[in-house]
JSON list of C-alpha atoms in Angstrom, two decimals:
[
{"chain": "A", "resi": 811, "resn": "GLN", "atom": "CA", "xyz": [75.28, 104.23, 96.55]},
{"chain": "A", "resi": 812, "resn": "SER", "atom": "CA", "xyz": [78.52, 105.47, 98.96]},
{"chain": "A", "resi": 813, "resn": "VAL", "atom": "CA", "xyz": [80.56, 102.92, 98.47]},
{"chain": "A", "resi": 814, "resn": "LEU", "atom": "CA", "xyz": [83.98, 102.39, 97.00]},
{"chain": "A", "resi": 815, "resn": "THR", "atom": "CA", "xyz": [84.65, 99.41, 95.31]},
{"chain": "A", "resi": 816, "resn": "GLN", "atom": "CA", "xyz": [88.05, 97.16, 95.33]},
{"chain": "A", "resi": 817, "resn": "PRO", "atom": "CA", "xyz": [89.51, 93.97, 93.99]},
{"chain": "A", "resi": 818, "resn": "PRO", "atom": "CA", "xyz": [89.86, 91.58, 97.16]},
{"chain": "A", "resi": 819, "resn": "SER", "atom": "CA", "xyz": [92.89, 90.16, 95.45]},
{"chain": "A", "resi": 820, "resn": "VAL", "atom": "CA", "xyz": [95.31, 90.42, 93.48]},
{"chain": "A", "resi": 821, "resn": "SER", "atom": "CA", "xyz": [98.25, 88.30, 93.12]},
{"chain": "A", "resi": 822, "resn": "GLY", "atom": "CA", "xyz": [101.96, 89.13, 90.30]},
{"chain": "A", "resi": 823, "resn": "ALA", "atom": "CA", "xyz": [104.80, 87.74, 90.09]},
{"chain": "A", "resi": 824, "resn": "PRO", "atom": "CA", "xyz": [107.81, 89.41, 91.55]},
{"chain": "A", "resi": 825, "resn": "GLY", "atom": "CA", "xyz": [109.80, 92.87, 88.75]},
{"chain": "A", "resi": 826, "resn": "GLN", "atom": "CA", "xyz": [105.52, 92.24, 86.89]},
{"chain": "A", "resi": 827, "resn": "ARG", "atom": "CA", "xyz": [103.17, 95.08, 87.25]},
{"chain": "A", "resi": 828, "resn": "VAL", "atom": "CA", "xyz": [99.38, 95.08, 88.98]},
{"chain": "A", "resi": 829, "resn": "THR", "atom": "CA", "xyz": [96.52, 97.03, 89.15]},
{"chain": "A", "resi": 830, "resn": "ILE", "atom": "CA", "xyz": [94.48, 97.97, 91.79]},
{"chain": "A", "resi": 831, "resn": "SER", "atom": "CA", "xyz": [91.02, 99.66, 90.75]},
{"chain": "A", "resi": 832, "resn": "CYS", "atom": "CA", "xyz": [88.38, 101.70, 93.21]},
{"chain": "A", "resi": 833, "resn": "THR", "atom": "CA", "xyz": [84.71, 102.11, 91.27]},
{"chain": "A", "resi": 834, "resn": "GLY", "atom": "CA", "xyz": [83.01, 104.80, 93.60]},
{"chain": "A", "resi": 835, "resn": "SER", "atom": "CA", "xyz": [80.12, 106.58, 91.94]},
{"chain": "A", "resi": 836, "resn": "SER", "atom": "CA", "xyz": [78.95, 110.53, 91.63]},
{"chain": "A", "resi": 837, "resn": "SER", "atom": "CA", "xyz": [78.54, 111.46, 94.65]},
{"chain": "A", "resi": 838, "resn": "ASN", "atom": "CA", "xyz": [82.32, 110.78, 95.79]},
{"chain": "A", "resi": 839, "resn": "ILE", "atom": "CA", "xyz": [84.86, 109.99, 92.97]},
{"chain": "A", "resi": 840, "resn": "GLY", "atom": "CA", "xyz": [83.10, 111.18, 90.01]},
{"chain": "A", "resi": 841, "resn": "ALA", "atom": "CA", "xyz": [82.42, 114.50, 92.06]},
{"chain": "A", "resi": 842, "resn": "ASN", "atom": "CA", "xyz": [85.95, 115.48, 91.49]},
{"chain": "A", "resi": 843, "resn": "TYR", "atom": "CA", "xyz": [86.80, 114.78, 95.07]},
{"chain": "A", "resi": 844, "resn": "ASP", "atom": "CA", "xyz": [90.77, 113.62, 95.39]},
{"chain": "A", "resi": 845, "resn": "VAL", "atom": "CA", "xyz": [91.33, 109.38, 96.08]},
{"chain": "A", "resi": 846, "resn": "HIS", "atom": "CA", "xyz": [93.96, 108.69, 98.46]},
{"chain": "A", "resi": 847, "resn": "TRP", "atom": "CA", "xyz": [95.19, 104.70, 99.27]},
{"chain": "A", "resi": 848, "resn": "TYR", "atom": "CA", "xyz": [96.94, 102.88, 101.69]},
{"chain": "A", "resi": 849, "resn": "GLN", "atom": "CA", "xyz": [98.86, 100.30, 102.20]},
{"chain": "A", "resi": 850, "resn": "GLN", "atom": "CA", "xyz": [98.42, 97.96, 105.56]},
{"chain": "A", "resi": 851, "resn": "LEU", "atom": "CA", "xyz": [101.16, 95.42, 106.84]},
{"chain": "A", "resi": 852, "resn": "PRO", "atom": "CA", "xyz": [100.06, 92.98, 108.93]},
{"chain": "A", "resi": 853, "resn": "GLY", "atom": "CA", "xyz": [98.91, 94.35, 112.04]},
{"chain": "A", "resi": 854, "resn": "THR", "atom": "CA", "xyz": [100.29, 97.49, 111.57]},
{"chain": "A", "resi": 855, "resn": "ALA", "atom": "CA", "xyz": [98.48, 101.25, 110.72]},
{"chain": "A", "resi": 856, "resn": "PRO", "atom": "CA", "xyz": [97.95, 102.08, 107.98]},
{"chain": "A", "resi": 857, "resn": "LYS", "atom": "CA", "xyz": [100.32, 104.07, 105.72]},
{"chain": "A", "resi": 858, "resn": "LEU", "atom": "CA", "xyz": [99.76, 106.62, 103.77]},
{"chain": "A", "resi": 859, "resn": "LEU", "atom": "CA", "xyz": [100.69, 105.34, 99.45]},
{"chain": "A", "resi": 860, "resn": "ILE", "atom": "CA", "xyz": [99.41, 107.82, 97.93]},
{"chain": "A", "resi": 861, "resn": "TYR", "atom": "CA", "xyz": [97.89, 110.92, 97.65]},
{"chain": "A", "resi": 862, "resn": "GLY", "atom": "CA", "xyz": [95.56, 113.72, 96.40]},
{"chain": "A", "resi": 863, "resn": "ASN", "atom": "CA", "xyz": [95.45, 111.15, 93.50]},
{"chain": "A", "resi": 864, "resn": "ASN", "atom": "CA", "xyz": [98.31, 110.70, 92.03]},
{"chain": "A", "resi": 865, "resn": "ASN", "atom": "CA", "xyz": [101.53, 112.50, 95.06]},
{"chain": "A", "resi": 866, "resn": "ARG", "atom": "CA", "xyz": [103.47, 109.94, 96.52]},
{"chain": "A", "resi": 867, "resn": "PRO", "atom": "CA", "xyz": [104.65, 111.10, 100.51]},
{"chain": "A", "resi": 868, "resn": "SER", "atom": "CA", "xyz": [108.47, 110.99, 100.59]},
{"chain": "A", "resi": 869, "resn": "GLY", "atom": "CA", "xyz": [109.90, 108.00, 101.00]},
{"chain": "A", "resi": 870, "resn": "VAL", "atom": "CA", "xyz": [107.10, 106.02, 98.76]},
{"chain": "A", "resi": 871, "resn": "PRO", "atom": "CA", "xyz": [109.20, 104.29, 96.04]},
{"chain": "A", "resi": 872, "resn": "ASP", "atom": "CA", "xyz": [108.41, 105.75, 92.55]},
{"chain": "A", "resi": 873, "resn": "ARG", "atom": "CA", "xyz": [107.35, 101.92, 91.19]},
{"chain": "A", "resi": 874, "resn": "PHE", "atom": "CA", "xyz": [103.90, 103.39, 93.13]},
{"chain": "A", "resi": 875, "resn": "SER", "atom": "CA", "xyz": [101.54, 105.16, 91.39]},
{"chain": "A", "resi": 876, "resn": "GLY", "atom": "CA", "xyz": [98.08, 106.71, 90.88]},
{"chain": "A", "resi": 877, "resn": "SER", "atom": "CA", "xyz": [95.17, 108.35, 88.60]},
{"chain": "A", "resi": 878, "resn": "LYS", "atom": "CA", "xyz": [92.11, 108.50, 88.48]},
{"chain": "A", "resi": 879, "resn": "SER", "atom": "CA", "xyz": [89.41, 109.03, 85.63]},
{"chain": "A", "resi": 880, "resn": "GLY", "atom": "CA", "xyz": [85.32, 110.00, 85.70]},
{"chain": "A", "resi": 881, "resn": "THR", "atom": "CA", "xyz": [84.21, 107.66, 88.78]},
{"chain": "A", "resi": 882, "resn": "SER", "atom": "CA", "xyz": [87.10, 104.67, 89.48]},
{"chain": "A", "resi": 883, "resn": "ALA", "atom": "CA", "xyz": [90.75, 105.84, 90.59]},
{"chain": "A", "resi": 884, "resn": "SER", "atom": "CA", "xyz": [93.38, 103.27, 89.31]},
{"chain": "A", "resi": 885, "resn": "LEU", "atom": "CA", "xyz": [96.63, 102.36, 91.80]},
{"chain": "A", "resi": 886, "resn": "ALA", "atom": "CA", "xyz": [99.52, 100.90, 90.37]},
{"chain": "A", "resi": 887, "resn": "ILE", "atom": "CA", "xyz": [102.62, 99.35, 91.29]},
{"chain": "A", "resi": 888, "resn": "THR", "atom": "CA", "xyz": [105.62, 97.94, 89.45]},
{"chain": "A", "resi": 889, "resn": "GLY", "atom": "CA", "xyz": [108.61, 95.69, 89.68]},
{"chain": "A", "resi": 890, "resn": "LEU", "atom": "CA", "xyz": [106.67, 94.48, 92.07]},
{"chain": "A", "resi": 891, "resn": "GLN", "atom": "CA", "xyz": [108.92, 93.39, 95.62]},
{"chain": "A", "resi": 892, "resn": "PRO", "atom": "CA", "xyz": [107.73, 90.92, 98.07]},
{"chain": "A", "resi": 893, "resn": "GLU", "atom": "CA", "xyz": [107.72, 93.46, 100.96]},
{"chain": "A", "resi": 894, "resn": "ASP", "atom": "CA", "xyz": [104.94, 95.43, 98.83]},
{"chain": "A", "resi": 895, "resn": "GLU", "atom": "CA", "xyz": [102.42, 91.89, 100.01]},
{"chain": "A", "resi": 896, "resn": "ALA", "atom": "CA", "xyz": [100.32, 93.11, 102.48]},
{"chain": "A", "resi": 897, "resn": "ASP", "atom": "CA", "xyz": [96.33, 94.79, 102.08]},
{"chain": "A", "resi": 898, "resn": "TYR", "atom": "CA", "xyz": [95.22, 98.21, 99.10]},
{"chain": "A", "resi": 899, "resn": "TYR", "atom": "CA", "xyz": [92.93, 100.81, 100.59]},
{"chain": "A", "resi": 900, "resn": "CYS", "atom": "CA", "xyz": [91.16, 103.34, 98.43]},
{"chain": "A", "resi": 901, "resn": "GLN", "atom": "CA", "xyz": [89.71, 106.97, 100.02]},
{"chain": "A", "resi": 902, "resn": "ALA", "atom": "CA", "xyz": [87.80, 110.01, 99.18]},
{"chain": "A", "resi": 903, "resn": "TYR", "atom": "CA", "xyz": [85.81, 112.21, 100.84]},
{"chain": "A", "resi": 904, "resn": "ASP", "atom": "CA", "xyz": [81.83, 111.30, 100.03]},
{"chain": "A", "resi": 905, "resn": "ARG", "atom": "CA", "xyz": [79.38, 114.13, 100.55]},
{"chain": "A", "resi": 906, "resn": "SER", "atom": "CA", "xyz": [76.68, 111.72, 99.66]},
{"chain": "A", "resi": 907, "resn": "LEU", "atom": "CA", "xyz": [77.42, 110.48, 103.26]},
{"chain": "A", "resi": 908, "resn": "ASP", "atom": "CA", "xyz": [79.39, 113.87, 104.69]},
{"chain": "A", "resi": 909, "resn": "GLY", "atom": "CA", "xyz": [82.04, 111.75, 105.27]},
{"chain": "A", "resi": 910, "resn": "ALA", "atom": "CA", "xyz": [85.07, 110.06, 104.01]},
{"chain": "A", "resi": 911, "resn": "LEU", "atom": "CA", "xyz": [84.85, 106.51, 103.03]},
{"chain": "A", "resi": 912, "resn": "PHE", "atom": "CA", "xyz": [87.07, 103.36, 102.07]},
{"chain": "A", "resi": 913, "resn": "GLY", "atom": "CA", "xyz": [87.45, 100.83, 99.33]},
{"chain": "A", "resi": 914, "resn": "GLY", "atom": "CA", "xyz": [86.69, 97.06, 101.48]},
{"chain": "A", "resi": 915, "resn": "GLY", "atom": "CA", "xyz": [90.41, 96.78, 101.08]},
{"chain": "A", "resi": 916, "resn": "THR", "atom": "CA", "xyz": [92.72, 94.94, 98.40]},
{"chain": "A", "resi": 917, "resn": "LYS", "atom": "CA", "xyz": [95.03, 91.65, 99.08]},
{"chain": "A", "resi": 918, "resn": "LEU", "atom": "CA", "xyz": [98.28, 91.71, 97.36]},
{"chain": "A", "resi": 919, "resn": "THR", "atom": "CA", "xyz": [100.03, 88.86, 97.12]},
{"chain": "A", "resi": 920, "resn": "VAL", "atom": "CA", "xyz": [103.69, 88.04, 95.48]},
{"chain": "A", "resi": 921, "resn": "LEU", "atom": "CA", "xyz": [103.77, 84.78, 94.33]},
{"chain": "B", "resi": 1426, "resn": "GLN", "atom": "CA", "xyz": [109.05, 113.63, 114.07]},
{"chain": "B", "resi": 1427, "resn": "VAL", "atom": "CA", "xyz": [105.36, 113.11, 114.04]},
{"chain": "B", "resi": 1428, "resn": "GLN", "atom": "CA", "xyz": [104.12, 110.76, 116.40]},
{"chain": "B", "resi": 1429, "resn": "LEU", "atom": "CA", "xyz": [100.43, 110.05, 117.52]},
{"chain": "B", "resi": 1430, "resn": "VAL", "atom": "CA", "xyz": [100.93, 107.70, 120.98]},
{"chain": "B", "resi": 1431, "resn": "GLN", "atom": "CA", "xyz": [96.99, 105.88, 121.75]},
{"chain": "B", "resi": 1432, "resn": "SER", "atom": "CA", "xyz": [95.84, 104.72, 125.43]},
{"chain": "B", "resi": 1433, "resn": "GLY", "atom": "CA", "xyz": [96.76, 100.59, 125.78]},
{"chain": "B", "resi": 1434, "resn": "ALA", "atom": "CA", "xyz": [93.88, 97.63, 124.75]},
{"chain": "B", "resi": 1435, "resn": "GLU", "atom": "CA", "xyz": [90.99, 97.99, 126.87]},
{"chain": "B", "resi": 1436, "resn": "VAL", "atom": "CA", "xyz": [87.80, 94.53, 127.36]},
{"chain": "B", "resi": 1437, "resn": "GLN", "atom": "CA", "xyz": [84.43, 96.18, 128.11]},
{"chain": "B", "resi": 1438, "resn": "LYS", "atom": "CA", "xyz": [81.41, 94.79, 128.25]},
{"chain": "B", "resi": 1439, "resn": "PRO", "atom": "CA", "xyz": [78.58, 94.97, 126.60]},
{"chain": "B", "resi": 1440, "resn": "GLY", "atom": "CA", "xyz": [76.79, 98.32, 126.92]},
{"chain": "B", "resi": 1441, "resn": "ALA", "atom": "CA", "xyz": [79.22, 99.52, 128.99]},
{"chain": "B", "resi": 1442, "resn": "SER", "atom": "CA", "xyz": [81.68, 103.08, 127.45]},
{"chain": "B", "resi": 1443, "resn": "VAL", "atom": "CA", "xyz": [84.92, 103.21, 125.89]},
{"chain": "B", "resi": 1444, "resn": "LYS", "atom": "CA", "xyz": [87.58, 105.69, 125.61]},
{"chain": "B", "resi": 1445, "resn": "VAL", "atom": "CA", "xyz": [90.23, 106.14, 123.53]},
{"chain": "B", "resi": 1446, "resn": "SER", "atom": "CA", "xyz": [93.02, 108.81, 123.34]},
{"chain": "B", "resi": 1447, "resn": "CYS", "atom": "CA", "xyz": [95.61, 109.58, 121.38]},
{"chain": "B", "resi": 1448, "resn": "LYS", "atom": "CA", "xyz": [98.79, 111.97, 122.06]},
{"chain": "B", "resi": 1449, "resn": "ALA", "atom": "CA", "xyz": [100.00, 114.09, 119.82]},
{"chain": "B", "resi": 1450, "resn": "SER", "atom": "CA", "xyz": [103.63, 115.42, 119.35]},
{"chain": "B", "resi": 1451, "resn": "GLY", "atom": "CA", "xyz": [105.89, 116.68, 116.43]},
{"chain": "B", "resi": 1452, "resn": "TYR", "atom": "CA", "xyz": [103.92, 118.92, 115.10]},
{"chain": "B", "resi": 1453, "resn": "THR", "atom": "CA", "xyz": [101.29, 122.08, 116.69]},
{"chain": "B", "resi": 1454, "resn": "PHE", "atom": "CA", "xyz": [97.92, 120.18, 117.38]},
{"chain": "B", "resi": 1455, "resn": "THR", "atom": "CA", "xyz": [95.93, 122.58, 116.47]},
{"chain": "B", "resi": 1456, "resn": "GLY", "atom": "CA", "xyz": [96.67, 122.53, 112.56]},
{"chain": "B", "resi": 1457, "resn": "TYR", "atom": "CA", "xyz": [95.95, 119.90, 111.55]},
{"chain": "B", "resi": 1458, "resn": "TYR", "atom": "CA", "xyz": [91.97, 117.27, 112.48]},
{"chain": "B", "resi": 1459, "resn": "ILE", "atom": "CA", "xyz": [92.13, 114.19, 113.53]},
{"chain": "B", "resi": 1460, "resn": "HIS", "atom": "CA", "xyz": [90.29, 111.04, 112.42]},
{"chain": "B", "resi": 1461, "resn": "TRP", "atom": "CA", "xyz": [89.55, 107.82, 114.02]},
{"chain": "B", "resi": 1462, "resn": "VAL", "atom": "CA", "xyz": [88.79, 104.87, 112.01]},
{"chain": "B", "resi": 1463, "resn": "ARG", "atom": "CA", "xyz": [88.64, 101.59, 113.07]},
{"chain": "B", "resi": 1464, "resn": "GLN", "atom": "CA", "xyz": [88.60, 97.87, 111.98]},
{"chain": "B", "resi": 1465, "resn": "ALA", "atom": "CA", "xyz": [87.73, 95.04, 113.35]},
{"chain": "B", "resi": 1466, "resn": "PRO", "atom": "CA", "xyz": [89.38, 91.63, 112.78]},
{"chain": "B", "resi": 1467, "resn": "GLY", "atom": "CA", "xyz": [89.60, 90.47, 109.00]},
{"chain": "B", "resi": 1468, "resn": "GLN", "atom": "CA", "xyz": [88.05, 92.92, 107.80]},
{"chain": "B", "resi": 1469, "resn": "GLY", "atom": "CA", "xyz": [88.81, 96.13, 106.46]},
{"chain": "B", "resi": 1470, "resn": "LEU", "atom": "CA", "xyz": [88.89, 100.14, 107.11]},
{"chain": "B", "resi": 1471, "resn": "GLU", "atom": "CA", "xyz": [85.96, 102.19, 108.43]},
{"chain": "B", "resi": 1472, "resn": "TRP", "atom": "CA", "xyz": [85.81, 105.59, 108.96]},
{"chain": "B", "resi": 1473, "resn": "MET", "atom": "CA", "xyz": [84.18, 107.46, 112.08]},
{"chain": "B", "resi": 1474, "resn": "GLY", "atom": "CA", "xyz": [84.84, 111.18, 112.04]},
{"chain": "B", "resi": 1475, "resn": "TRP", "atom": "CA", "xyz": [87.34, 113.55, 112.73]},
{"chain": "B", "resi": 1476, "resn": "ILE", "atom": "CA", "xyz": [87.53, 116.47, 115.12]},
{"chain": "B", "resi": 1477, "resn": "ASN", "atom": "CA", "xyz": [89.22, 119.83, 114.26]},
{"chain": "B", "resi": 1478, "resn": "PRO", "atom": "CA", "xyz": [91.32, 120.09, 117.86]},
{"chain": "B", "resi": 1479, "resn": "ASN", "atom": "CA", "xyz": [90.94, 124.46, 117.42]},
{"chain": "B", "resi": 1480, "resn": "SER", "atom": "CA", "xyz": [87.41, 125.13, 116.82]},
{"chain": "B", "resi": 1481, "resn": "GLY", "atom": "CA", "xyz": [86.89, 121.32, 118.47]},
{"chain": "B", "resi": 1482, "resn": "GLY", "atom": "CA", "xyz": [83.78, 121.13, 115.60]},
{"chain": "B", "resi": 1483, "resn": "THR", "atom": "CA", "xyz": [83.05, 116.99, 114.64]},
{"chain": "B", "resi": 1484, "resn": "VAL", "atom": "CA", "xyz": [82.21, 115.84, 112.42]},
{"chain": "B", "resi": 1485, "resn": "TYR", "atom": "CA", "xyz": [80.90, 112.10, 113.00]},
{"chain": "B", "resi": 1486, "resn": "ALA", "atom": "CA", "xyz": [79.70, 109.09, 110.47]},
{"chain": "B", "resi": 1487, "resn": "ARG", "atom": "CA", "xyz": [75.86, 108.61, 110.13]},
{"chain": "B", "resi": 1488, "resn": "LYS", "atom": "CA", "xyz": [76.52, 104.85, 111.65]},
{"chain": "B", "resi": 1489, "resn": "PHE", "atom": "CA", "xyz": [77.79, 106.67, 114.76]},
{"chain": "B", "resi": 1490, "resn": "ARG", "atom": "CA", "xyz": [76.24, 109.44, 115.28]},
{"chain": "B", "resi": 1491, "resn": "GLY", "atom": "CA", "xyz": [74.26, 109.15, 118.21]},
{"chain": "B", "resi": 1492, "resn": "ARG", "atom": "CA", "xyz": [77.28, 106.84, 120.00]},
{"chain": "B", "resi": 1493, "resn": "VAL", "atom": "CA", "xyz": [80.72, 108.26, 119.40]},
{"chain": "B", "resi": 1494, "resn": "THR", "atom": "CA", "xyz": [81.87, 111.50, 120.90]},
{"chain": "B", "resi": 1495, "resn": "MET", "atom": "CA", "xyz": [85.16, 112.75, 120.29]},
{"chain": "B", "resi": 1496, "resn": "THR", "atom": "CA", "xyz": [86.87, 115.54, 121.98]},
{"chain": "B", "resi": 1497, "resn": "ARG", "atom": "CA", "xyz": [90.45, 117.41, 123.00]},
{"chain": "B", "resi": 1498, "resn": "ASP", "atom": "CA", "xyz": [92.45, 118.86, 125.40]},
{"chain": "B", "resi": 1499, "resn": "THR", "atom": "CA", "xyz": [94.79, 121.23, 124.04]},
{"chain": "B", "resi": 1500, "resn": "SER", "atom": "CA", "xyz": [96.56, 121.70, 126.62]},
{"chain": "B", "resi": 1501, "resn": "ILE", "atom": "CA", "xyz": [98.37, 118.08, 126.55]},
{"chain": "B", "resi": 1502, "resn": "SER", "atom": "CA", "xyz": [97.69, 117.65, 122.91]},
{"chain": "B", "resi": 1503, "resn": "THR", "atom": "CA", "xyz": [95.80, 114.59, 123.58]},
{"chain": "B", "resi": 1504, "resn": "ALA", "atom": "CA", "xyz": [92.13, 114.09, 121.35]},
{"chain": "B", "resi": 1505, "resn": "SER", "atom": "CA", "xyz": [90.28, 111.29, 122.72]},
{"chain": "B", "resi": 1506, "resn": "MET", "atom": "CA", "xyz": [87.14, 108.99, 121.14]},
{"chain": "B", "resi": 1507, "resn": "TYR", "atom": "CA", "xyz": [84.08, 107.52, 123.48]},
{"chain": "B", "resi": 1508, "resn": "LEU", "atom": "CA", "xyz": [82.19, 104.88, 121.61]},
{"chain": "B", "resi": 1509, "resn": "ASP", "atom": "CA", "xyz": [79.18, 104.46, 124.36]},
{"chain": "B", "resi": 1510, "resn": "ARG", "atom": "CA", "xyz": [76.13, 101.15, 124.67]},
{"chain": "B", "resi": 1511, "resn": "LEU", "atom": "CA", "xyz": [79.30, 98.84, 123.17]},
{"chain": "B", "resi": 1512, "resn": "ARG", "atom": "CA", "xyz": [78.02, 95.96, 120.78]},
{"chain": "B", "resi": 1513, "resn": "SER", "atom": "CA", "xyz": [80.18, 92.63, 120.42]},
{"chain": "B", "resi": 1514, "resn": "ASP", "atom": "CA", "xyz": [80.75, 93.63, 116.44]},
{"chain": "B", "resi": 1515, "resn": "ASP", "atom": "CA", "xyz": [82.25, 96.89, 117.97]},
{"chain": "B", "resi": 1516, "resn": "THR", "atom": "CA", "xyz": [84.62, 94.44, 118.84]},
{"chain": "B", "resi": 1517, "resn": "ALA", "atom": "CA", "xyz": [87.88, 96.31, 116.59]},
{"chain": "B", "resi": 1518, "resn": "VAL", "atom": "CA", "xyz": [91.14, 98.05, 116.26]},
{"chain": "B", "resi": 1519, "resn": "TYR", "atom": "CA", "xyz": [90.31, 102.21, 116.60]},
{"chain": "B", "resi": 1520, "resn": "PHE", "atom": "CA", "xyz": [93.21, 104.30, 115.40]},
{"chain": "B", "resi": 1521, "resn": "CYS", "atom": "CA", "xyz": [93.51, 107.72, 115.14]},
{"chain": "B", "resi": 1522, "resn": "ALA", "atom": "CA", "xyz": [95.65, 109.82, 112.50]},
{"chain": "B", "resi": 1523, "resn": "THR", "atom": "CA", "xyz": [96.28, 113.52, 111.18]},
{"chain": "B", "resi": 1524, "resn": "GLN", "atom": "CA", "xyz": [94.53, 114.78, 107.73]},
{"chain": "B", "resi": 1525, "resn": "THR", "atom": "CA", "xyz": [96.69, 117.09, 105.15]},
{"chain": "B", "resi": 1526, "resn": "GLY", "atom": "CA", "xyz": [95.13, 119.32, 103.53]},
{"chain": "B", "resi": 1527, "resn": "ARG", "atom": "CA", "xyz": [94.06, 117.69, 100.75]},
{"chain": "B", "resi": 1528, "resn": "GLY", "atom": "CA", "xyz": [92.51, 115.27, 103.27]},
{"chain": "B", "resi": 1529, "resn": "ALA", "atom": "CA", "xyz": [94.31, 112.51, 103.17]},
{"chain": "B", "resi": 1530, "resn": "LEU", "atom": "CA", "xyz": [95.33, 111.06, 106.66]},
{"chain": "B", "resi": 1531, "resn": "ASN", "atom": "CA", "xyz": [99.21, 111.30, 106.16]},
{"chain": "B", "resi": 1532, "resn": "PHE", "atom": "CA", "xyz": [100.10, 109.91, 109.96]},
{"chain": "B", "resi": 1533, "resn": "TRP", "atom": "CA", "xyz": [98.51, 107.08, 112.44]},
{"chain": "B", "resi": 1534, "resn": "GLY", "atom": "CA", "xyz": [98.87, 106.41, 116.35]},
{"chain": "B", "resi": 1535, "resn": "GLN", "atom": "CA", "xyz": [99.67, 102.31, 116.42]},
{"chain": "B", "resi": 1536, "resn": "GLY", "atom": "CA", "xyz": [95.80, 101.39, 116.96]},
{"chain": "B", "resi": 1537, "resn": "THR", "atom": "CA", "xyz": [93.91, 100.62, 120.53]},
{"chain": "B", "resi": 1538, "resn": "LEU", "atom": "CA", "xyz": [92.52, 96.71, 120.79]},
{"chain": "B", "resi": 1539, "resn": "VAL", "atom": "CA", "xyz": [89.38, 97.47, 122.07]},
{"chain": "B", "resi": 1540, "resn": "ILE", "atom": "CA", "xyz": [87.53, 93.79, 122.93]},
{"chain": "B", "resi": 1541, "resn": "VAL", "atom": "CA", "xyz": [83.88, 94.00, 123.35]},
{"chain": "B", "resi": 1542, "resn": "SER", "atom": "CA", "xyz": [83.01, 90.35, 125.01]},
{"chain": "B", "resi": 1543, "resn": "SER", "atom": "CA", "xyz": [80.40, 89.31, 128.28]}
]
């Protein structure tokens, strides 16, 4: 099945580390396609956070990191800050769909 | 700097069509694919398809095939997305975005709200 599954929500206190998982299948992440991550603040367009599994665009703090293994990927955020409170989405290409696929999104709450 | 500026909000009736445009600046328009992504109220991101501004070639998500058309006008560096036979569940914010070489969407338009209501 061509879906990317993310937890609906995660939370952490300021300064803590959180991870957000993105579970796919053999037709997307497991087929060795790159995983990308986006941050979306309320009322704004998504912003590219991680591309190509573990690369940060210019200007993205190194508190954000990505990893990928098998059919899953993860986004880690260390040193949580209040401004990190946002929705986070993973994205990958899916060969069964012959197109891009987004995860359902994860809402990060900074306690 | 790269900018994607989208057209303004639209209110359409069920069964009608809508056109959303995306004017690019700050880079070579024909150099990067443009994707369209939508987001229904309170929901996640949904990929709709992409257009190659150089060739005009397109790939549409299966869900939208037969209802969506993506075009480009290289003379004005503008991509457009047409959605036909609108339904209430097409109410969403529609985004355009450019694609990097590795398939990530690196620059996004501000979004265009389309409301479908009788």
